[in-house]
XYZ file of C-alpha atoms in Angstrom:
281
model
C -17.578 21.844 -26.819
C -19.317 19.227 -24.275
C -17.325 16.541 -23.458
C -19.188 13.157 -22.678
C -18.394 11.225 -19.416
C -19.785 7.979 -17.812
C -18.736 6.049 -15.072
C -19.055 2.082 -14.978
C -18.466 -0.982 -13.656
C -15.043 -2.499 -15.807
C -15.030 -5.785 -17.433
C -12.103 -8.224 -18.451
C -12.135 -6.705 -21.609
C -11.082 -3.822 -20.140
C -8.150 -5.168 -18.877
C -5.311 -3.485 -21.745
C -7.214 0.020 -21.210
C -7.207 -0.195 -17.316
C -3.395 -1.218 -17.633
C -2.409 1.697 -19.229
C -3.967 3.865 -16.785
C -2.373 2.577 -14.188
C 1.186 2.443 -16.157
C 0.819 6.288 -16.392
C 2.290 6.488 -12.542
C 3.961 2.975 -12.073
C 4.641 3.907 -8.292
C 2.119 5.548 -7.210
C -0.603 2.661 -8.313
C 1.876 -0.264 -7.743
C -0.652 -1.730 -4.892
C -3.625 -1.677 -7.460
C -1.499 -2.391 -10.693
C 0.032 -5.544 -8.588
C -3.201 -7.084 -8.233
C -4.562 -6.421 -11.481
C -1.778 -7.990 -13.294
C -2.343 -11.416 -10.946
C -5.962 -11.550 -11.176
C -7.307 -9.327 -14.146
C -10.356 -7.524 -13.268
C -12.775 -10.101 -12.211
C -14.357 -8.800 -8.728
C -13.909 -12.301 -7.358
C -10.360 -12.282 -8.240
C -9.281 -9.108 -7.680
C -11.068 -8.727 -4.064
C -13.221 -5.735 -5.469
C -14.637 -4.112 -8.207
C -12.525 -1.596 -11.042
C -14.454 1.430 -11.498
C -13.386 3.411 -14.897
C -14.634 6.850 -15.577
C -14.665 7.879 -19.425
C -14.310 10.901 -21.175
C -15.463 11.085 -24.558
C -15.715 7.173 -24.916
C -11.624 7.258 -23.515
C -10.744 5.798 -20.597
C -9.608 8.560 -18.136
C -9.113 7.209 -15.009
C -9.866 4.253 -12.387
C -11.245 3.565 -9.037
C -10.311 0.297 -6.959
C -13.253 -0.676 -4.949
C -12.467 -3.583 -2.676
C -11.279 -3.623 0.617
C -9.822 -0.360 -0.124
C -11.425 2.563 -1.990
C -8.197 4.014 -4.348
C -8.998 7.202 -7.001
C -6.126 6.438 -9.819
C -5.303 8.721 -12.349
C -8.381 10.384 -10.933
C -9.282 14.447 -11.571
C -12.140 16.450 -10.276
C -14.512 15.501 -12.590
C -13.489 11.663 -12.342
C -13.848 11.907 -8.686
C -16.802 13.411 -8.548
C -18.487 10.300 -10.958
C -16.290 8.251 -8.689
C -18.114 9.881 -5.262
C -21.576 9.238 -6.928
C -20.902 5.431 -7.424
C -19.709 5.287 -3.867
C -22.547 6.942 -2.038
C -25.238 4.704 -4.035
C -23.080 1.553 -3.397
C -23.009 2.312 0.496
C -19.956 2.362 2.195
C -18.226 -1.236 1.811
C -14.216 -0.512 2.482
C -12.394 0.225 6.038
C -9.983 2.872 4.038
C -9.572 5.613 1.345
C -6.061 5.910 0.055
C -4.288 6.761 -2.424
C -2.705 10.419 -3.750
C -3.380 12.920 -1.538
C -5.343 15.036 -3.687
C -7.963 12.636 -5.177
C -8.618 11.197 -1.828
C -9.194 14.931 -0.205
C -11.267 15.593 -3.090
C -13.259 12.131 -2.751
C -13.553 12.294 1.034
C -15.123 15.920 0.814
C -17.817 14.516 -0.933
C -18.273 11.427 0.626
C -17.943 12.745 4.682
C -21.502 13.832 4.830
C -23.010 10.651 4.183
C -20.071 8.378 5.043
C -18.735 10.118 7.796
C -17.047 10.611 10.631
C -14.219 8.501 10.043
C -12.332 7.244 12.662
C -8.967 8.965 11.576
C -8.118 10.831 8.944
C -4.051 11.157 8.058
C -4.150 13.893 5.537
C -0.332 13.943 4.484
C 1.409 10.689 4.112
C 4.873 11.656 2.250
C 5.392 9.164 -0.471
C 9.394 7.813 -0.794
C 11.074 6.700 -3.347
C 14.440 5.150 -3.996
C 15.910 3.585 -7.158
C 19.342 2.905 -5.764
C 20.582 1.092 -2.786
C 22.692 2.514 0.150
C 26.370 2.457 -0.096
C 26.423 3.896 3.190
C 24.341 1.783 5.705
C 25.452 -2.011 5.609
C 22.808 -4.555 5.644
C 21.972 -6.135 8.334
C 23.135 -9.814 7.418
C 20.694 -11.625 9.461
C 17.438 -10.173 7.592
C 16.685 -12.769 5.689
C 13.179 -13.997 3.756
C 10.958 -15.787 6.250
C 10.152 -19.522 5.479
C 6.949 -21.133 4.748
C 7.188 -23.048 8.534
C 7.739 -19.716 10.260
C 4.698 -18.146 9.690
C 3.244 -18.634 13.007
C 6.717 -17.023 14.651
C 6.186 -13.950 12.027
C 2.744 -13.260 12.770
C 2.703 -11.844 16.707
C 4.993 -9.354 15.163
C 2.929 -8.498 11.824
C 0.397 -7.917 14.463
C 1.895 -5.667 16.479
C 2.892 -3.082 13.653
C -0.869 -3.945 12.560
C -2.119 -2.567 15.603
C 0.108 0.048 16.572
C 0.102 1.691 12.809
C -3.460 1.469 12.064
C -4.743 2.075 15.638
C -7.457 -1.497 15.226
C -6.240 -5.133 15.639
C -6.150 -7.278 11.939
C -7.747 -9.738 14.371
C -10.859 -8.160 14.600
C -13.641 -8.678 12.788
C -13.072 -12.243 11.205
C -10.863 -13.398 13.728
C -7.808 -12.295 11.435
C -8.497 -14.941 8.812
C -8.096 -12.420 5.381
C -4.831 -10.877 7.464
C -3.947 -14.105 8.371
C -4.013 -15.484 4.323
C -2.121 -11.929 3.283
C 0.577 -12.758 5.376
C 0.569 -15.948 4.399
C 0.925 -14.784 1.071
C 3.500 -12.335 1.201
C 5.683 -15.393 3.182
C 4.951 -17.900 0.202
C 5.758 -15.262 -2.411
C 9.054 -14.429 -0.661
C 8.467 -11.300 0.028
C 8.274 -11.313 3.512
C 11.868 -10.437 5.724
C 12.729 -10.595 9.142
C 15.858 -10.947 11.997
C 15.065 -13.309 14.365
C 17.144 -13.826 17.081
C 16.543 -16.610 19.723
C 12.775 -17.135 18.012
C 11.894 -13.541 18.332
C 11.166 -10.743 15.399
C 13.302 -7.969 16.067
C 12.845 -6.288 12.621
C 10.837 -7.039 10.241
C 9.532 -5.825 6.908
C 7.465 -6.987 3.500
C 7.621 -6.264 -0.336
C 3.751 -6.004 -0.254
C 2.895 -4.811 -3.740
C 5.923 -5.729 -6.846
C 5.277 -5.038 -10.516
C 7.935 -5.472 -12.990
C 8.213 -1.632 -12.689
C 8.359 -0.650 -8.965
C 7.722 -2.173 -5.712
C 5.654 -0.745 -2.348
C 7.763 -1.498 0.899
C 5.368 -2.119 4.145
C 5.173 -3.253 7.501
C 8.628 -2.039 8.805
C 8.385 -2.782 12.638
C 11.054 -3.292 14.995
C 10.436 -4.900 18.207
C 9.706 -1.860 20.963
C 12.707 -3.003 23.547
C 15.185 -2.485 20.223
C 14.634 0.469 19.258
C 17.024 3.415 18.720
C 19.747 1.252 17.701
C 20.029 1.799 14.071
C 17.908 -1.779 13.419
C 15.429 -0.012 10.716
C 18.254 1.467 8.803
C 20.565 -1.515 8.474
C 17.073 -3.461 7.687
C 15.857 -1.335 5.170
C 19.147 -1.286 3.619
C 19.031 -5.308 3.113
C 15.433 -5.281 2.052
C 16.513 -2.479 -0.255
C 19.065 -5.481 -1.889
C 16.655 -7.451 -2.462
C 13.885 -5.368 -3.582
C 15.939 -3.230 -5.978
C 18.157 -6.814 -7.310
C 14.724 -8.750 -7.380
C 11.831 -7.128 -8.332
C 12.206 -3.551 -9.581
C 14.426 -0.996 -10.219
C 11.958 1.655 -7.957
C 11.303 0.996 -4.334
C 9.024 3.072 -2.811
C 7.173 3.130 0.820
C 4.724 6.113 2.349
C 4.555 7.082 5.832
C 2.885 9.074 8.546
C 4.480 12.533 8.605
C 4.243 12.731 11.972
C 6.611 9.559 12.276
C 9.960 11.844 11.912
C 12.069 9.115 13.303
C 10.993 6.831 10.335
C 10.562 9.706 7.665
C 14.429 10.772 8.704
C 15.517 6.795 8.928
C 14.625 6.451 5.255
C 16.210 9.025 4.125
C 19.438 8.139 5.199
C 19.087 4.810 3.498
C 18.616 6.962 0.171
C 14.370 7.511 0.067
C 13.311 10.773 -1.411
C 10.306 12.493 -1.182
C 8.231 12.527 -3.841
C 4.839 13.137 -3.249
C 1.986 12.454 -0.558
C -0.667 10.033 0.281
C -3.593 10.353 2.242
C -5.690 8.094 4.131
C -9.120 8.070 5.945
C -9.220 5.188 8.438
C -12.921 3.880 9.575
């Protein structure tokens, strides 16, 4: 028996179908489900276009195409209609990411044509938590950052910018898009720091939150502070609020090479769960 498949462009009306795609892994797609619950699926809105492949008239699976190109929900067939969009579109994002698998599977077919990227991190462990530490205290001077504090906040969002992805945010437009995310994430609330003396020594965002789970980013402590417990006792405080606030899941991914961080959240009750990948250009 054939089965049918198409690949297109999705509309508002999509919106209820695309939804329950993405609700079929609430963690792993909290960065794409977050936006599309704010801003639907209008391209303007949502900062990029939802690809859906379909199977027999069913919608199967999804492809974020902004900023960002993310395979959801996304097998070998899907990625391969997902691949074909993507090499007649041009290349338009600075990163695939997403599950590991999808994205090895999309970037195989997209390298010749696309390629070389300019790093490619093949295994990203994914970490999840549902419970907060009983055994790290918080550190009680995290604390959200306020609207007037954005400009003290952002030397420091820079740094992990630049240190994690290997490119300043700065580039390019002069920062402004980075500039109006962290602006956002500080007006939202979800932004947390410890400032001492009007310096970021930890610091730390809720960057995606659906009522279901919540994506933990942009954990940097300040380079002369390190080794002295600051990302535990930070996590552990964000994990308060995150877990009290937002979602019962919590979940972050990381470089696997980063052991220091991979063991740091585990002690403040992450598990790994699965993997990410990501090609950097």
């Amino acid at each position: 028996m054939l089965t049918t498949t198409t690949t297109r462009v999705l509309e508002p009306g999509d919106l209820g179908a695309a939804l329950a795609v993405l609700d079929r892994d609430p963690v792993a797609n909290a960065f794409v489900a977050a936006r599309v619950q704010v801003a639907g699926l209008d391209p303007w809105r949502l900062g990029g276009e939802m690809w859906g492949w379909y199977a027999d008239g069913r919608l199967e699976s999804l492809c974020y195409a902004g900023a960002n190109l993310v395979p959801i929900c996304a097998g070998p067939e899907a990625v391969r209609g997902f691949a074909d969009r993507a090499r007649r579109a041009g290349r338009r994002c600075s990163s695939i990411v997403g599950p590991s698998e999808p994205v090895a599977r999309l970037w195989s077919l997209l390298e010749p044509s696309w390629g070389p990227a300019r790093e490619v991190r093949g295994h990203q462990p994914l970490m999840v938590t549902t419970t907060v530490p009983e055994d790290v205290r918080p550190d009680p001077l995290v604390r959200r950052i306020r609207k007037d504090e954005i400009d003290l906040v952002m030397p420091a969002c820079v740094a992990m910018f630049t240190e994690e992805v290997g490119v300043s945010p700065l580039a390019g437009d002069g920062g402004l898009l980075y500039q109006a995310r962290v602006a956002e994430l500080v007006g939202t609330g979800r932004s947390f720091a410890r400032i001492e003396n009007g310096r970021v020594i930890f610091k730390a965002e809720i960057g995606a939150a659906t009522p279901k789970a919540c994506q933990i980013q942009g954990v940097w402590v300040d380079p002369e502070f390190r080794g002295r417990g600051l990302s535990e006792t930070g996590m552990s405080a964000i994990l308060h609020h995150a877990l009290h606030e937002i979602a019962p899941v919590a979940s972050l991914y990381v470089n696997d090479y980063n052991t220091a961080a991979r063991a740091a959240y585990r002690r403040v009750g992450f598990q790994e769960t699965g993997a990410f990948m990501s090609v950097l250009f």
